[in-house]
Short mmCIF file of C-alpha atoms and ligand atoms in Angstrom, two decimals:
data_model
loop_
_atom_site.label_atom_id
_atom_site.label_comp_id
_atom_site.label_asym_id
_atom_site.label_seq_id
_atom_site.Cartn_x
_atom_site.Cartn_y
_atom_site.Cartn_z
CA UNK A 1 44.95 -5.62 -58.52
CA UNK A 2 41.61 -6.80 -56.74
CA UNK A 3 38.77 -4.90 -57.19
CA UNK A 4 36.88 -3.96 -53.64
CA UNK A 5 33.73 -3.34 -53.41
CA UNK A 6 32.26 -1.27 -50.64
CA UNK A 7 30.00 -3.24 -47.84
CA UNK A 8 29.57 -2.89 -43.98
CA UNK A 9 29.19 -6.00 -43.24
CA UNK A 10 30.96 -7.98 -46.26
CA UNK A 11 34.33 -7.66 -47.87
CA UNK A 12 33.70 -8.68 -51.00
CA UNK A 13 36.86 -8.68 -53.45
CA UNK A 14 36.76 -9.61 -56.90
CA UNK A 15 39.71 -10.73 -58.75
CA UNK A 16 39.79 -11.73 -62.12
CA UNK A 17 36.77 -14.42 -62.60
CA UNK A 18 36.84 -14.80 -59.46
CA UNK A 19 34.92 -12.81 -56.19
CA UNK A 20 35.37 -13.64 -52.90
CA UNK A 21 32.67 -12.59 -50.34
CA UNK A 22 33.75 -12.46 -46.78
CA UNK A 23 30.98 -12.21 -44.19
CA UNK A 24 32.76 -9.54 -41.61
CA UNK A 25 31.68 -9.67 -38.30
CA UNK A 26 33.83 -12.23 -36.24
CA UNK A 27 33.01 -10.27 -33.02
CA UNK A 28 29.64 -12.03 -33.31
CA UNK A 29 30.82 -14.88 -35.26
CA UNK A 30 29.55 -13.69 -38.59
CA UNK A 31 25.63 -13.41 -37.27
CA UNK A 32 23.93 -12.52 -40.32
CA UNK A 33 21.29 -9.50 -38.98
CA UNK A 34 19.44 -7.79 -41.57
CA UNK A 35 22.31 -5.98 -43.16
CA UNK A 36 24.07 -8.71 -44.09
CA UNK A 37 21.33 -10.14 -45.84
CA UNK A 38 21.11 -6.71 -47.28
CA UNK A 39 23.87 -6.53 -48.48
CA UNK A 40 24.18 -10.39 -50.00
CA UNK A 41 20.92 -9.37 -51.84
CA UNK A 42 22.50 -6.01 -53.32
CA UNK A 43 25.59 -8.23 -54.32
CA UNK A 44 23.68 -10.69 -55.99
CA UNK A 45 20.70 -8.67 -57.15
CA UNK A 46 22.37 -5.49 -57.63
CA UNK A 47 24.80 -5.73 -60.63
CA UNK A 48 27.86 -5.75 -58.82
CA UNK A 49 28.36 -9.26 -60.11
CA UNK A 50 28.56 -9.09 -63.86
CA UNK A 51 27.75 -12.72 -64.79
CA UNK A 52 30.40 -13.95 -67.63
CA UNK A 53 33.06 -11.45 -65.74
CA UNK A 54 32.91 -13.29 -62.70
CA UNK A 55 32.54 -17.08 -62.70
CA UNK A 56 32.82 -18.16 -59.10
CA UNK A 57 32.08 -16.92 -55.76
CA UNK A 58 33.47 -17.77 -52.73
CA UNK A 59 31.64 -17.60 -49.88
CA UNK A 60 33.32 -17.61 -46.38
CA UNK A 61 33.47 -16.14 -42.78
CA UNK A 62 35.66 -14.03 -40.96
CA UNK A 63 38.17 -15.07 -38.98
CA UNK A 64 38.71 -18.72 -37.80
CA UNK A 65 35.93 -19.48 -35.24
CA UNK A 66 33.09 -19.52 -37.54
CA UNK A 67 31.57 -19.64 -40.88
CA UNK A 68 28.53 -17.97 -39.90
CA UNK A 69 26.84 -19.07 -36.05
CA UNK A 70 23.72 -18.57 -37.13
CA UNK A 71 20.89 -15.54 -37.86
CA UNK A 72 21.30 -12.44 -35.19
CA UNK A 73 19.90 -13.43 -32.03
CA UNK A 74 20.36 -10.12 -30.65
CA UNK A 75 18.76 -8.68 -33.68
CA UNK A 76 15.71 -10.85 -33.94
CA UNK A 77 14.56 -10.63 -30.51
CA UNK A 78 12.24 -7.27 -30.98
CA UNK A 79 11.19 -8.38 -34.39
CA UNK A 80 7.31 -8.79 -35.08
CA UNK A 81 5.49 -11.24 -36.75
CA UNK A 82 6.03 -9.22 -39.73
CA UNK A 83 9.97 -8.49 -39.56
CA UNK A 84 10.20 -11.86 -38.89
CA UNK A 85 8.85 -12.95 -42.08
CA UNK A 86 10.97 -9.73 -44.09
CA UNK A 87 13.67 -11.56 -42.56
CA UNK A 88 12.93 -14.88 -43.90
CA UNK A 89 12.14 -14.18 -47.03
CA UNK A 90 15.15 -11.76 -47.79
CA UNK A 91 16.94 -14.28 -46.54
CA UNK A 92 15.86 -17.11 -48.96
CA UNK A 93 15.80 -14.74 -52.15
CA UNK A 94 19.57 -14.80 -51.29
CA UNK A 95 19.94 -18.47 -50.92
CA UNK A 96 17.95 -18.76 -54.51
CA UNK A 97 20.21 -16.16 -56.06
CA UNK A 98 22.89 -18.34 -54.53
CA UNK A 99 21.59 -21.55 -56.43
CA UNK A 100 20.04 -19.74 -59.15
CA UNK A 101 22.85 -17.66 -60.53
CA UNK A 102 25.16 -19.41 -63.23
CA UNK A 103 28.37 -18.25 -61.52
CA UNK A 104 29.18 -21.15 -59.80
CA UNK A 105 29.19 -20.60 -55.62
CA UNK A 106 31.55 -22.42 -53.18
CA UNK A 107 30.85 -22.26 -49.49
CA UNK A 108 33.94 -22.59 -47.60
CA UNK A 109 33.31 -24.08 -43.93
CA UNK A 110 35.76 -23.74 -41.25
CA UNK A 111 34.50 -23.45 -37.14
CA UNK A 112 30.44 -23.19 -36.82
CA UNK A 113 27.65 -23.63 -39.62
CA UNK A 114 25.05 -23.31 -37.65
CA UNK A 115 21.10 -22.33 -38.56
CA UNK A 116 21.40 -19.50 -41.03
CA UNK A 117 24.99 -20.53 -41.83
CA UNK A 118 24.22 -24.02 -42.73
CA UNK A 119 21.74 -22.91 -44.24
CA UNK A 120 23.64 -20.48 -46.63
CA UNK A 121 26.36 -23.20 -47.12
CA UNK A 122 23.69 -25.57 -47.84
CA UNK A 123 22.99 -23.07 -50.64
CA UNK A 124 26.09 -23.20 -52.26
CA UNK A 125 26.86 -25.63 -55.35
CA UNK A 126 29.90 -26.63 -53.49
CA UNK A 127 30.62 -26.86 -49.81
CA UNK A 128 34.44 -27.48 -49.01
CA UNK A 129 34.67 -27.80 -45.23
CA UNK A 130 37.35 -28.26 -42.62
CA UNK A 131 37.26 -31.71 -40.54
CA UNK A 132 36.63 -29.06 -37.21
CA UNK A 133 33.53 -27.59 -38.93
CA UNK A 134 30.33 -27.85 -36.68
CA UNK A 135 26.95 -27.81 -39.30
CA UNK A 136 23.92 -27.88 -37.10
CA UNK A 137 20.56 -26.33 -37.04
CA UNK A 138 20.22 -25.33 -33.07
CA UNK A 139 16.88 -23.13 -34.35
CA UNK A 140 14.71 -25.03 -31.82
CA UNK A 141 16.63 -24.58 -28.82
CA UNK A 142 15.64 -20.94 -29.44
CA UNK A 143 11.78 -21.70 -29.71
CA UNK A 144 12.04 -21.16 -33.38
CA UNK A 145 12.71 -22.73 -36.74
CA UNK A 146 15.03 -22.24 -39.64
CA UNK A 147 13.58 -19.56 -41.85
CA UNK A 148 16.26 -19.36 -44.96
CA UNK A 149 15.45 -22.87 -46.41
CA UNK A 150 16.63 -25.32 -43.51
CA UNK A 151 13.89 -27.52 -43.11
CA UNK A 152 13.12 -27.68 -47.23
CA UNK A 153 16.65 -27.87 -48.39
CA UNK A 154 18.48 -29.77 -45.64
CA UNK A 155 16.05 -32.90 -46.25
CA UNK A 156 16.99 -32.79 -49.60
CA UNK A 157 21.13 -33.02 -48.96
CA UNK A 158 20.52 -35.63 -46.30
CA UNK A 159 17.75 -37.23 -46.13
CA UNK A 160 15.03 -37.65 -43.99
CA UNK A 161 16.39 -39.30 -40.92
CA UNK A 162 19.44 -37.33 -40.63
CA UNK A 163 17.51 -33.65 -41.21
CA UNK A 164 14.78 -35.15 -38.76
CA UNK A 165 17.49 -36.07 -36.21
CA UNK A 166 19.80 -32.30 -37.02
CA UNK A 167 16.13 -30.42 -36.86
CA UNK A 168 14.36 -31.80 -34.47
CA UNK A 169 17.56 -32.19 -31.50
CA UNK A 170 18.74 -29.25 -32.20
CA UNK A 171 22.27 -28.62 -30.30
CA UNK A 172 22.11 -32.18 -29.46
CA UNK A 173 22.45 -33.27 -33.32
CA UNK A 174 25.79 -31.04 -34.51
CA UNK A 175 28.11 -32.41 -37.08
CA UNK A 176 32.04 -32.21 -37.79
CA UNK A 177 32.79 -31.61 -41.42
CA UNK A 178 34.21 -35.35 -41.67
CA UNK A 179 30.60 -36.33 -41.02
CA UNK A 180 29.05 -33.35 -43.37
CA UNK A 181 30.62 -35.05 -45.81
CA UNK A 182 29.96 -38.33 -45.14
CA UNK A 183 26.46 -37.72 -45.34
CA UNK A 184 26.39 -35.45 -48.16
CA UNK A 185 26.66 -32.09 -46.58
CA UNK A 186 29.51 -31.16 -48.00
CA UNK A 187 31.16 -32.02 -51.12
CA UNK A 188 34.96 -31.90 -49.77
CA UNK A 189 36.21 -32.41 -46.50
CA UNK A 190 40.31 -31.24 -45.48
CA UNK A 191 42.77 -31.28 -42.49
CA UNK A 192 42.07 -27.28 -41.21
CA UNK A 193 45.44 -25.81 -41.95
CA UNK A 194 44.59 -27.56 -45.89
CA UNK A 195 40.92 -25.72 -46.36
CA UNK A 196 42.04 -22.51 -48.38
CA UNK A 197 44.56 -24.47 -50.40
CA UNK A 198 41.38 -26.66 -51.45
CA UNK A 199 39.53 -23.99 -52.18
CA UNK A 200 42.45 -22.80 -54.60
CA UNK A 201 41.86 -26.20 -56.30
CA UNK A 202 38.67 -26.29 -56.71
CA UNK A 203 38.56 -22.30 -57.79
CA UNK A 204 41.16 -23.60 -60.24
CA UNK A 205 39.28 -26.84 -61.70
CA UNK A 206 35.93 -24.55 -62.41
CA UNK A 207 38.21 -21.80 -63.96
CA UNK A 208 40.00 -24.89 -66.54
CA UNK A 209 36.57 -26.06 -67.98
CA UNK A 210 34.40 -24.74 -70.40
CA UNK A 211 32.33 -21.75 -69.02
CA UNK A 212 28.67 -22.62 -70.81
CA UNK A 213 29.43 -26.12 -70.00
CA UNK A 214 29.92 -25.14 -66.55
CA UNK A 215 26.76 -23.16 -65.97
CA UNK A 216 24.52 -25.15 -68.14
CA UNK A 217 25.87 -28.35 -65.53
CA UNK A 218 25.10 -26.40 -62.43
CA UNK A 219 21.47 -25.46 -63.83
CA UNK A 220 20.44 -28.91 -65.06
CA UNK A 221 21.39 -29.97 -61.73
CA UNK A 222 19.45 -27.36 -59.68
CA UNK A 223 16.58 -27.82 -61.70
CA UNK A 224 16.41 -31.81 -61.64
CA UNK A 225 14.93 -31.14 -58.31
CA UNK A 226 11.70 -29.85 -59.76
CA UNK A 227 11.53 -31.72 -62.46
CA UNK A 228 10.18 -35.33 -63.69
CA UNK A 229 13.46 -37.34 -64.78
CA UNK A 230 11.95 -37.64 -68.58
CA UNK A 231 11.76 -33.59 -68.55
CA UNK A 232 15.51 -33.20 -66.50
CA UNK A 233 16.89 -36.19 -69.87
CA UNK A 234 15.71 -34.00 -72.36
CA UNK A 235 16.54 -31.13 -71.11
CA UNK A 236 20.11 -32.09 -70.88
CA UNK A 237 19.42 -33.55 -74.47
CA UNK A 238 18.36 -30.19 -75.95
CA UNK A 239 21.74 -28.68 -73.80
CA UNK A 240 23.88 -31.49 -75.03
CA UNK A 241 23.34 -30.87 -78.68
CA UNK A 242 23.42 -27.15 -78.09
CA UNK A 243 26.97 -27.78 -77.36
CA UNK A 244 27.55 -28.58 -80.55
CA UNK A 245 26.51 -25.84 -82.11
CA UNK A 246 29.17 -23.34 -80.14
CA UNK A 247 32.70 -22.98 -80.25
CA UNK A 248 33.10 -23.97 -76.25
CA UNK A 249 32.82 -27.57 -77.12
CA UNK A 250 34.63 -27.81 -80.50
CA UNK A 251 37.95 -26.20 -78.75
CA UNK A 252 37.95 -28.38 -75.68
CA UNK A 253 37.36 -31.58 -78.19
CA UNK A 254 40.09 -30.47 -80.67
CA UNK A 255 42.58 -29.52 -77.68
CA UNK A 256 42.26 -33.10 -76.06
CA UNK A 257 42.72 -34.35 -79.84
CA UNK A 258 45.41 -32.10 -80.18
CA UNK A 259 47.06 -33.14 -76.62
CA UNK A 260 46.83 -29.49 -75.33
CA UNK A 261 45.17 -27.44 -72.64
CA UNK A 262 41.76 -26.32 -73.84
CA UNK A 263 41.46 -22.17 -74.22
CA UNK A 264 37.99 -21.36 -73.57
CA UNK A 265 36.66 -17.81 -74.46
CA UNK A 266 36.18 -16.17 -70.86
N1 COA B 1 23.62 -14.22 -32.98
C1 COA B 1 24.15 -13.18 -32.32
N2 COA B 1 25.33 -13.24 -31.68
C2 COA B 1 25.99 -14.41 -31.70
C3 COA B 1 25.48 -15.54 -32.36
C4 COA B 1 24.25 -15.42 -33.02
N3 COA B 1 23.71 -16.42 -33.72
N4 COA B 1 26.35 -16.56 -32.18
C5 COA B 1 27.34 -16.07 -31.45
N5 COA B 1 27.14 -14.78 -31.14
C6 COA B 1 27.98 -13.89 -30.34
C7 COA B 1 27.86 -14.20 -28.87
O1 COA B 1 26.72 -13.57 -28.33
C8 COA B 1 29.16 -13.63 -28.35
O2 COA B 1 29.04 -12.24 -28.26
P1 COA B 1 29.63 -11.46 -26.95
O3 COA B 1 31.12 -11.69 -27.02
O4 COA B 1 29.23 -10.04 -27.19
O5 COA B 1 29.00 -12.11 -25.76
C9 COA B 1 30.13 -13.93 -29.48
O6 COA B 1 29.35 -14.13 -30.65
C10 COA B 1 30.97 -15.17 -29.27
O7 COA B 1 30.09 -16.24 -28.98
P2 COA B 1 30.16 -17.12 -27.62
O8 COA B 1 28.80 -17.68 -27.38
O9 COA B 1 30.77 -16.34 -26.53
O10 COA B 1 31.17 -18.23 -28.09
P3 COA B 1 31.22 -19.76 -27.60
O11 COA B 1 32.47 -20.32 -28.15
O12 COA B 1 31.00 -19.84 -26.13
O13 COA B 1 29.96 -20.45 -28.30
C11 COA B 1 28.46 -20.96 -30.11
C12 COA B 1 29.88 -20.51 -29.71
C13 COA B 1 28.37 -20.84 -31.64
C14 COA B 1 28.22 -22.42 -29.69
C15 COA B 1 27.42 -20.04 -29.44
O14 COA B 1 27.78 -18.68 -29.69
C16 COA B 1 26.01 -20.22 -29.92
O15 COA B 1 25.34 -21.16 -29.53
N6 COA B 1 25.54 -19.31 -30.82
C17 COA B 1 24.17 -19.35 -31.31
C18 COA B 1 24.00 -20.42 -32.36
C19 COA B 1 22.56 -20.46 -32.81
O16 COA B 1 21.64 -20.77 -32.06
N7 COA B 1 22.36 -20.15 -34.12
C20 COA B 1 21.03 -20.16 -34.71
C21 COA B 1 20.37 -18.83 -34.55
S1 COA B 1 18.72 -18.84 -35.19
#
């Protein structure tokens, strides 16, 4: 039986390794106002994710219109100077705890990613969108700019030009998901009516491999961003031959010696 947890604004539902975080409110196309955020950070901060119980979260929105349209207009437009920048930075510790965790996080991307939502996708280690999706970052047509990582970690993803052109125009510069994923955006593009099977598929590849293997991928990858290449080689070096000293990597040799399906301790 799935496990709920109890949220306002999420349904979050864990089953076996796997917990699936809805944001829930389509009425305002998943707008993430401060107690969404609040929530995401007591989901991810708060020990409700036990980290070797759970291995991946899926992220998604609500209903078929949207991912998530974007931080809470409504919400934001008494905030001072100050609440502004609570905001922000609540809502960036939840992008890092998105990146920095070792479960691995898939963002599934169906209707609008816009500002905070491509933003929180972009947070993700794996974005799986529908060919309708819309990413954009519209921030400036409200007089403002992205505040949960846009303009750092959308540069990185695609590039100068194309972040220039998304941050900069604003509603004039949205894309579909075939083009997210063209340009690097997103890691998996599907036909609508074939984005939750997908997800199934990609839930199910993470689940086959090795577990440490898994998370000790995901964090040499996040960290070759802030690292020199000679530091990122050896660390996967020193990772590589730690490998070898577990059981993880001796069963999934001997099983593909022995012609069988790998059984890795969960
Ligand atoms: N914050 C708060 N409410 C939002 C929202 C947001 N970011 N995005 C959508 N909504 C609400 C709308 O106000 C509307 O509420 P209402 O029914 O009470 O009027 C409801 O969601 C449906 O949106 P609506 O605008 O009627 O749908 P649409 O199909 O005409 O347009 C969008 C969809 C996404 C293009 C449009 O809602 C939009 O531009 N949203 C803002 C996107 C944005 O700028 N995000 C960045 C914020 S920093």
């Amino acid at each position: 039986m799935p496990n709920k947890l109890d949220f306002s604004t999420l349904i979050v539902e864990q089953k076996g390794p796997v917990c699936r975080v809805t944001i829930n409110r389509p009425d305002q196309l998943n707008a993430l106002n401060p107690q969404v955020f609040d929530e995401l950070e007591q989901l991810l901060y708060g020990g409700n994710l036990t980290v070797g119980e759970t291995r991946v979260l899926v992220l998604e929105g609500a209903g078929q219109r949207a991912f998530v349209a974007g931080a809470d207009i409504a919400a934001m437009q008494s905030f001072s100077p100050e609440e502004a920048r609570a905001f922000a930075r609540t809502g960036q510790m939840v992008t890092k705890a998105l990146e920095s965790s070792p479960i691995v996080t898939v963002a599934k991307v169906q209707g609008y990613a816009l500002g905070g939502g491509c933003e929180l996708a972009m947070a993700c280690d794996i974005v799986i969108a529908s060919r309708s999706a819309k990413f954009g970052q519209p921030e400036v047509n409200l007089g403002l700019i992205p505040g949960f990582g846009g303009t750092q970690r959308l540069v990185r993803r695609v590039g100068m030009h194309v972040a220039m052109d998304m941050l900069l125009c604003g509603r004039g510069r949205t894309l579909s998901g075939t083009e997210a994923h063209q340009l690097g955006l997103a890691s998996r593009v599907v036909d609508d009516d074939k984005l939750e099977a997908e997800v199934t598929k990609v839930v199910q590849s993470i689940l086959a491999a090795g577990p440490m293997a898994v998370a000790d991928c995901k964090r040499l990858v996040r960290e070759a961003y802030s690292m020199s290449l000679d530091a990122g080689l050896n660390a996967e070096a020193t990772s590589f031959a730690h490998a070898f000293a577990g059981d993880e990597a001796a069963e999934g040799i001997t099983a593909f010696l022995e012609k069988r399906n790998a059984s890795f301790t969960q």
